[in-house]
Amino acid sequence: MASKPSKPKPFTYICILFLIVLLFFITSTLRELHNEFQKGVTNYPGLVNNPKWFEFIEQEKRDESINIGLVNFDGMTIMDEIRTKVKMVMVDFNPVEEDKVHWSNLFPAWIDENSPSNCPELPMPKFEDYQELDVVVAGVPCDQDGGFRNVFRLQVNLVVANLLVRSGRKEKGVDKPVFVEFIGSCGPMWEIFTCDDLLWHGENSWVYKPELRRIKQKVLMPVGSCQLVPPFAQSGEICGFDLSISFIHTCI
């Protein structure tokens, strides 16, 4: 006669139930610890490794929120580097057509005073779409063949300068300081962003706190030497800031 299968003992049920409860408890504890760690990272940015240039700006801004405008830069790349919560916006503009607009068009060797001035236009963003910026981060294009006389590089620098004076944060109608970070081996155009405003410099990285009044004067001036001043100025005088001799400059 075949023996009947033995029934599980109550002790076996108790062990299984205990293991299930223990597994649930361990899972819940680990999830809670993970959430606490993430909260600690948010509250204490020093626990994470931000880029050095951003750490410098963060010290200047202290506990204030930070709005960043990105010019000619991959936003996802920047977001991957910065571990602190910030608000970022991509600044949209049409790159200049370098096959149609050349450096010599902006800075001709000579100007016919008897012919009307004809300066090419460098497209700009819709500045009203970008407001309350605290930082502008720009990827500086660098044409190794053309050196520093790069029309797109000039356009990027002018976009940044205009963002500073038109899209910066204001408090009670007063302009607050806006920081600029240039990234790229060619660096910024020193004719626009001077050594006096440079706060920090690392490898292929420049942090500025520009004097807004001086930048406003710059963006009001015509670009290049392709345009003559109005008739009431001296005959033959060229209007605009001179970028015709662009060179590598080092702030000491």
GROMACS .gro file of C-alpha atoms in nm:
model
  252
    1MET     CA    1   0.000   0.000   0.000
    2ALA     CA    2   0.142   0.340  -0.104
    3SER     CA    3   0.199   0.585   0.176
    4LYS     CA    4   0.007   0.911   0.167
    5PRO     CA    5   0.214   1.231   0.109
    6SER     CA    6   0.284   1.411   0.431
    7LYS     CA    7   0.116   1.747   0.484
    8PRO     CA    8   0.337   2.056   0.530
    9LYS     CA    9   0.386   2.132   0.891
   10PRO     CA   10   0.268   2.465   1.035
   11PHE     CA   11   0.631   2.557   1.106
   12THR     CA   12   0.704   2.555   0.729
   13TYR     CA   13   0.426   2.807   0.666
   14ILE     CA   14   0.560   3.030   0.939
   15CYS     CA   15   0.911   3.026   0.787
   16ILE     CA   16   0.782   3.114   0.441
   17LEU     CA   17   0.570   3.398   0.580
   18PHE     CA   18   0.866   3.530   0.779
   19LEU     CA   19   1.091   3.533   0.471
   20ILE     CA   20   0.828   3.724   0.271
   21VAL     CA   21   0.791   3.987   0.544
   22LEU     CA   22   1.170   4.016   0.579
   23LEU     CA   23   1.215   4.065   0.204
   24PHE     CA   24   0.946   4.334   0.197
   25PHE     CA   25   1.109   4.513   0.493
   26ILE     CA   26   1.456   4.509   0.334
   27THR     CA   27   1.320   4.640   0.001
   28SER     CA   28   1.131   4.924   0.171
   29THR     CA   29   1.434   5.020   0.379
   30LEU     CA   30   1.664   5.031   0.078
   31ARG     CA   31   1.416   5.246  -0.115
   32GLU     CA   32   1.387   5.490   0.176
   33LEU     CA   33   1.765   5.514   0.210
   34HIS     CA   34   1.796   5.585  -0.163
   35ASN     CA   35   1.537   5.863  -0.142
   36GLU     CA   36   1.713   6.018   0.158
   37PHE     CA   37   2.042   6.013  -0.030
   38GLN     CA   38   1.889   6.184  -0.334
   39LYS     CA   39   1.739   6.450  -0.105
   40GLY     CA   40   2.077   6.507   0.053
   41VAL     CA   41   2.239   6.553  -0.289
   42THR     CA   42   1.980   6.818  -0.379
   43ASN     CA   43   2.013   7.006  -0.050
   44TYR     CA   44   2.391   6.986  -0.038
   45PRO     CA   45   2.538   7.048  -0.384
   46GLY     CA   46   2.888   7.003  -0.245
   47LEU     CA   47   2.826   6.627  -0.235
   48VAL     CA   48   2.831   6.614  -0.615
   49ASN     CA   49   3.096   6.708  -0.868
   50ASN     CA   50   2.988   7.005  -1.078
   51PRO     CA   51   3.219   7.155  -1.339
   52LYS     CA   52   3.471   7.393  -1.183
   53TRP     CA   53   3.336   7.690  -1.377
   54PHE     CA   54   2.985   7.625  -1.245
   55GLU     CA   55   3.109   7.581  -0.888
   56PHE     CA   56   3.270   7.926  -0.918
   57ILE     CA   57   2.944   8.085  -1.040
   58GLU     CA   58   2.746   7.900  -0.774
   59GLN     CA   59   2.965   8.053  -0.504
   60GLU     CA   60   2.902   8.397  -0.650
   61LYS     CA   61   2.525   8.339  -0.667
   62ARG     CA   62   2.518   8.167  -0.326
   63ASP     CA   63   2.171   8.030  -0.249
   64GLU     CA   64   1.987   8.200  -0.534
   65SER     CA   65   1.814   8.004  -0.808
   66ILE     CA   66   2.002   7.995  -1.137
   67ASN     CA   67   1.856   8.037  -1.486
   68ILE     CA   68   2.098   7.946  -1.766
   69GLY     CA   69   2.075   8.038  -2.132
   70LEU     CA   70   2.267   7.807  -2.368
   71VAL     CA   71   2.417   7.954  -2.686
   72ASN     CA   72   2.556   7.724  -2.955
   73PHE     CA   73   2.576   7.439  -2.711
   74ASP     CA   74   2.436   7.091  -2.663
   75GLY     CA   75   2.197   7.129  -2.372
   76MET     CA   76   2.203   6.761  -2.283
   77THR     CA   77   2.582   6.770  -2.248
   78ILE     CA   78   2.564   7.061  -2.004
   79MET     CA   79   2.281   6.896  -1.810
   80ASP     CA   80   2.490   6.581  -1.777
   81GLU     CA   81   2.777   6.783  -1.628
   82ILE     CA   82   2.576   6.994  -1.383
   83ARG     CA   83   2.435   6.796  -1.090
   84THR     CA   84   2.264   7.086  -0.916
   85LYS     CA   85   1.907   7.176  -1.000
   86VAL     CA   86   1.905   7.468  -1.244
   87LYS     CA   87   1.670   7.591  -1.514
   88MET     CA   88   1.815   7.581  -1.865
   89VAL     CA   89   1.688   7.716  -2.194
   90MET     CA   90   1.834   7.675  -2.542
   91VAL     CA   91   1.873   8.011  -2.717
   92ASP     CA   92   1.754   7.966  -3.072
   93PHE     CA   93   1.899   8.170  -3.359
   94ASN     CA   94   1.989   8.113  -3.723
   95PRO     CA   95   2.363   8.065  -3.775
   96VAL     CA   96   2.514   8.306  -4.025
   97GLU     CA   97   2.567   8.161  -4.372
   98GLU     CA   98   2.946   8.164  -4.382
   99ASP     CA   99   2.953   8.077  -4.751
  100LYS     CA  100   2.773   8.408  -4.818
  101VAL     CA  101   2.903   8.634  -4.541
  102HIS     CA  102   3.280   8.658  -4.512
  103TRP     CA  103   3.507   8.846  -4.275
  104SER     CA  104   3.605   9.079  -4.555
  105ASN     CA  105   3.238   9.179  -4.597
  106LEU     CA  106   3.233   9.308  -4.240
  107PHE     CA  107   3.586   9.447  -4.242
  108PRO     CA  108   3.668   9.556  -4.598
  109ALA     CA  109   4.015   9.687  -4.682
  110TRP     CA  110   3.861  10.012  -4.806
  111ILE     CA  111   3.519  10.178  -4.837
  112ASP     CA  112   3.388  10.380  -5.127
  113GLU     CA  113   3.255  10.695  -4.961
  114ASN     CA  114   3.045  10.775  -5.267
  115SER     CA  115   2.854  10.446  -5.249
  116PRO     CA  116   2.595  10.360  -4.983
  117SER     CA  117   2.718  10.143  -4.698
  118ASN     CA  118   2.627   9.779  -4.734
  119CYS     CA  119   2.683   9.572  -4.421
  120PRO     CA  120   2.565   9.210  -4.400
  121GLU     CA  121   2.324   9.121  -4.122
  122LEU     CA  122   2.409   8.874  -3.850
  123PRO     CA  123   2.087   8.698  -3.734
  124MET     CA  124   1.997   8.741  -3.367
  125PRO     CA  125   1.752   8.554  -3.140
  126LYS     CA  126   1.410   8.684  -3.037
  127PHE     CA  127   1.536   8.826  -2.711
  128GLU     CA  128   1.186   8.869  -2.567
  129ASP     CA  129   1.161   8.488  -2.556
  130TYR     CA  130   1.450   8.469  -2.308
  131GLN     CA  131   1.415   8.660  -1.985
  132GLU     CA  132   1.542   8.653  -1.625
  133LEU     CA  133   1.875   8.490  -1.716
  134ASP     CA  134   2.148   8.465  -1.454
  135VAL     CA  135   2.412   8.287  -1.662
  136VAL     CA  136   2.481   8.261  -2.035
  137VAL     CA  137   2.688   7.961  -2.143
  138ALA     CA  138   2.832   7.975  -2.494
  139GLY     CA  139   3.016   7.718  -2.699
  140VAL     CA  140   3.275   7.916  -2.895
  141PRO     CA  141   3.318   7.798  -3.255
  142CYS     CA  142   3.678   7.777  -3.369
  143ASP     CA  143   3.777   7.753  -3.734
  144GLN     CA  144   4.130   7.620  -3.736
  145ASP     CA  145   4.171   7.709  -4.102
  146GLY     CA  146   4.043   8.063  -4.074
  147GLY     CA  147   4.197   8.130  -3.735
  148PHE     CA  148   4.017   8.380  -3.516
  149ARG     CA  149   3.859   8.574  -3.801
  150ASN     CA  150   3.549   8.358  -3.789
  151VAL     CA  151   3.214   8.519  -3.871
  152PHE     CA  152   3.016   8.258  -3.676
  153ARG     CA  153   3.239   8.314  -3.373
  154LEU     CA  154   3.166   8.685  -3.398
  155GLN     CA  155   2.793   8.613  -3.422
  156VAL     CA  156   2.800   8.393  -3.109
  157ASN     CA  157   2.983   8.665  -2.912
  158LEU     CA  158   2.729   8.925  -3.022
  159VAL     CA  159   2.437   8.697  -2.928
  160VAL     CA  160   2.587   8.660  -2.580
  161ALA     CA  161   2.646   9.035  -2.543
  162ASN     CA  162   2.288   9.116  -2.644
  163LEU     CA  163   2.146   8.854  -2.407
  164LEU     CA  164   2.331   9.018  -2.121
  165VAL     CA  165   2.168   9.357  -2.174
  166ARG     CA  166   1.827   9.244  -2.301
  167SER     CA  167   1.747   8.920  -2.122
  168GLY     CA  168   1.918   8.943  -1.783
  169ARG     CA  169   1.736   8.916  -1.452
  170LYS     CA  170   1.601   9.237  -1.304
  171GLU     CA  171   1.509   9.319  -0.946
  172LYS     CA  172   1.275   9.614  -0.891
  173GLY     CA  173   1.365   9.742  -1.237
  174VAL     CA  174   1.739   9.727  -1.173
  175ASP     CA  175   1.968   9.501  -1.376
  176LYS     CA  176   2.127   9.223  -1.173
  177PRO     CA  177   2.472   9.090  -1.266
  178VAL     CA  178   2.473   8.825  -1.536
  179PHE     CA  179   2.762   8.581  -1.561
  180VAL     CA  180   2.904   8.444  -1.885
  181GLU     CA  181   3.082   8.115  -1.940
  182PHE     CA  182   3.269   8.066  -2.269
  183ILE     CA  183   3.377   7.712  -2.356
  184GLY     CA  184   3.614   7.641  -2.644
  185SER     CA  185   3.978   7.663  -2.739
  186CYS     CA  186   3.937   7.995  -2.925
  187GLY     CA  187   3.780   8.169  -2.628
  188PRO     CA  188   3.577   8.491  -2.633
  189MET     CA  189   3.646   8.800  -2.841
  190TRP     CA  190   3.858   9.023  -2.620
  191GLU     CA  191   3.739   9.332  -2.806
  192ILE     CA  192   3.394   9.270  -2.650
  193PHE     CA  193   3.475   9.081  -2.330
  194THR     CA  194   3.779   9.238  -2.168
  195CYS     CA  195   4.024   9.118  -1.905
  196ASP     CA  196   3.877   9.364  -1.655
  197ASP     CA  197   3.559   9.153  -1.640
  198LEU     CA  198   3.729   8.813  -1.627
  199LEU     CA  199   3.669   8.633  -1.295
  200TRP     CA  200   3.807   8.286  -1.357
  201HIS     CA  201   3.992   8.102  -1.631
  202GLY     CA  202   4.052   7.729  -1.667
  203GLU     CA  203   4.146   7.512  -1.961
  204ASN     CA  204   3.926   7.623  -2.253
  205SER     CA  205   3.692   7.792  -2.005
  206TRP     CA  206   3.638   8.161  -1.921
  207VAL     CA  207   3.398   8.301  -1.660
  208TYR     CA  208   3.303   8.669  -1.686
  209LYS     CA  209   3.098   8.913  -1.485
  210PRO     CA  210   3.068   9.188  -1.749
  211GLU     CA  211   3.005   9.551  -1.666
  212LEU     CA  212   2.662   9.588  -1.827
  213ARG     CA  213   2.691   9.959  -1.902
  214ARG     CA  214   2.999   9.900  -2.118
  215ILE     CA  215   2.837   9.601  -2.293
  216LYS     CA  216   2.530   9.815  -2.372
  217GLN     CA  217   2.755  10.066  -2.543
  218LYS     CA  218   2.915   9.787  -2.745
  219VAL     CA  219   2.589   9.636  -2.874
  220LEU     CA  220   2.463   9.979  -2.981
  221MET     CA  221   2.760  10.022  -3.214
  222PRO     CA  222   2.754   9.896  -3.572
  223VAL     CA  223   2.949   9.577  -3.628
  224GLY     CA  224   3.263   9.602  -3.834
  225SER     CA  225   3.417   9.872  -4.048
  226CYS     CA  226   3.180   9.826  -4.341
  227GLN     CA  227   2.965  10.122  -4.240
  228LEU     CA  228   3.048  10.492  -4.236
  229VAL     CA  229   2.925  10.722  -3.962
  230PRO     CA  230   2.641  10.969  -4.037
  231PRO     CA  231   2.719  11.282  -4.244
  232PHE     CA  232   2.767  11.505  -3.937
  233ALA     CA  233   3.080  11.306  -3.841
  234GLN     CA  234   3.421  11.370  -3.992
  235SER     CA  235   3.454  11.260  -4.353
  236GLY     CA  236   3.585  10.907  -4.394
  237GLU     CA  237   3.546  10.813  -4.025
  238ILE     CA  238   3.453  10.448  -3.971
  239CYS     CA  239   3.178  10.354  -3.731
  240GLY     CA  240   3.178  10.043  -3.511
  241PHE     CA  241   3.416   9.860  -3.281
  242ASP     CA  242   3.727   9.736  -3.457
  243LEU     CA  243   3.765   9.359  -3.485
  244SER     CA  244   3.968   9.373  -3.800
  245ILE     CA  245   4.279   9.260  -3.614
  246SER     CA  246   4.169   8.965  -3.405
  247PHE     CA  247   4.440   8.784  -3.215
  248ILE     CA  248   4.508   8.550  -2.926
  249HIS     CA  249   4.510   8.749  -2.606
  250THR     CA  250   4.597   8.640  -2.254
  251CYS     CA  251   4.475   8.806  -1.936
  252ILE     CA  252   4.752   8.814  -1.677
   0.00000   0.00000   0.00000
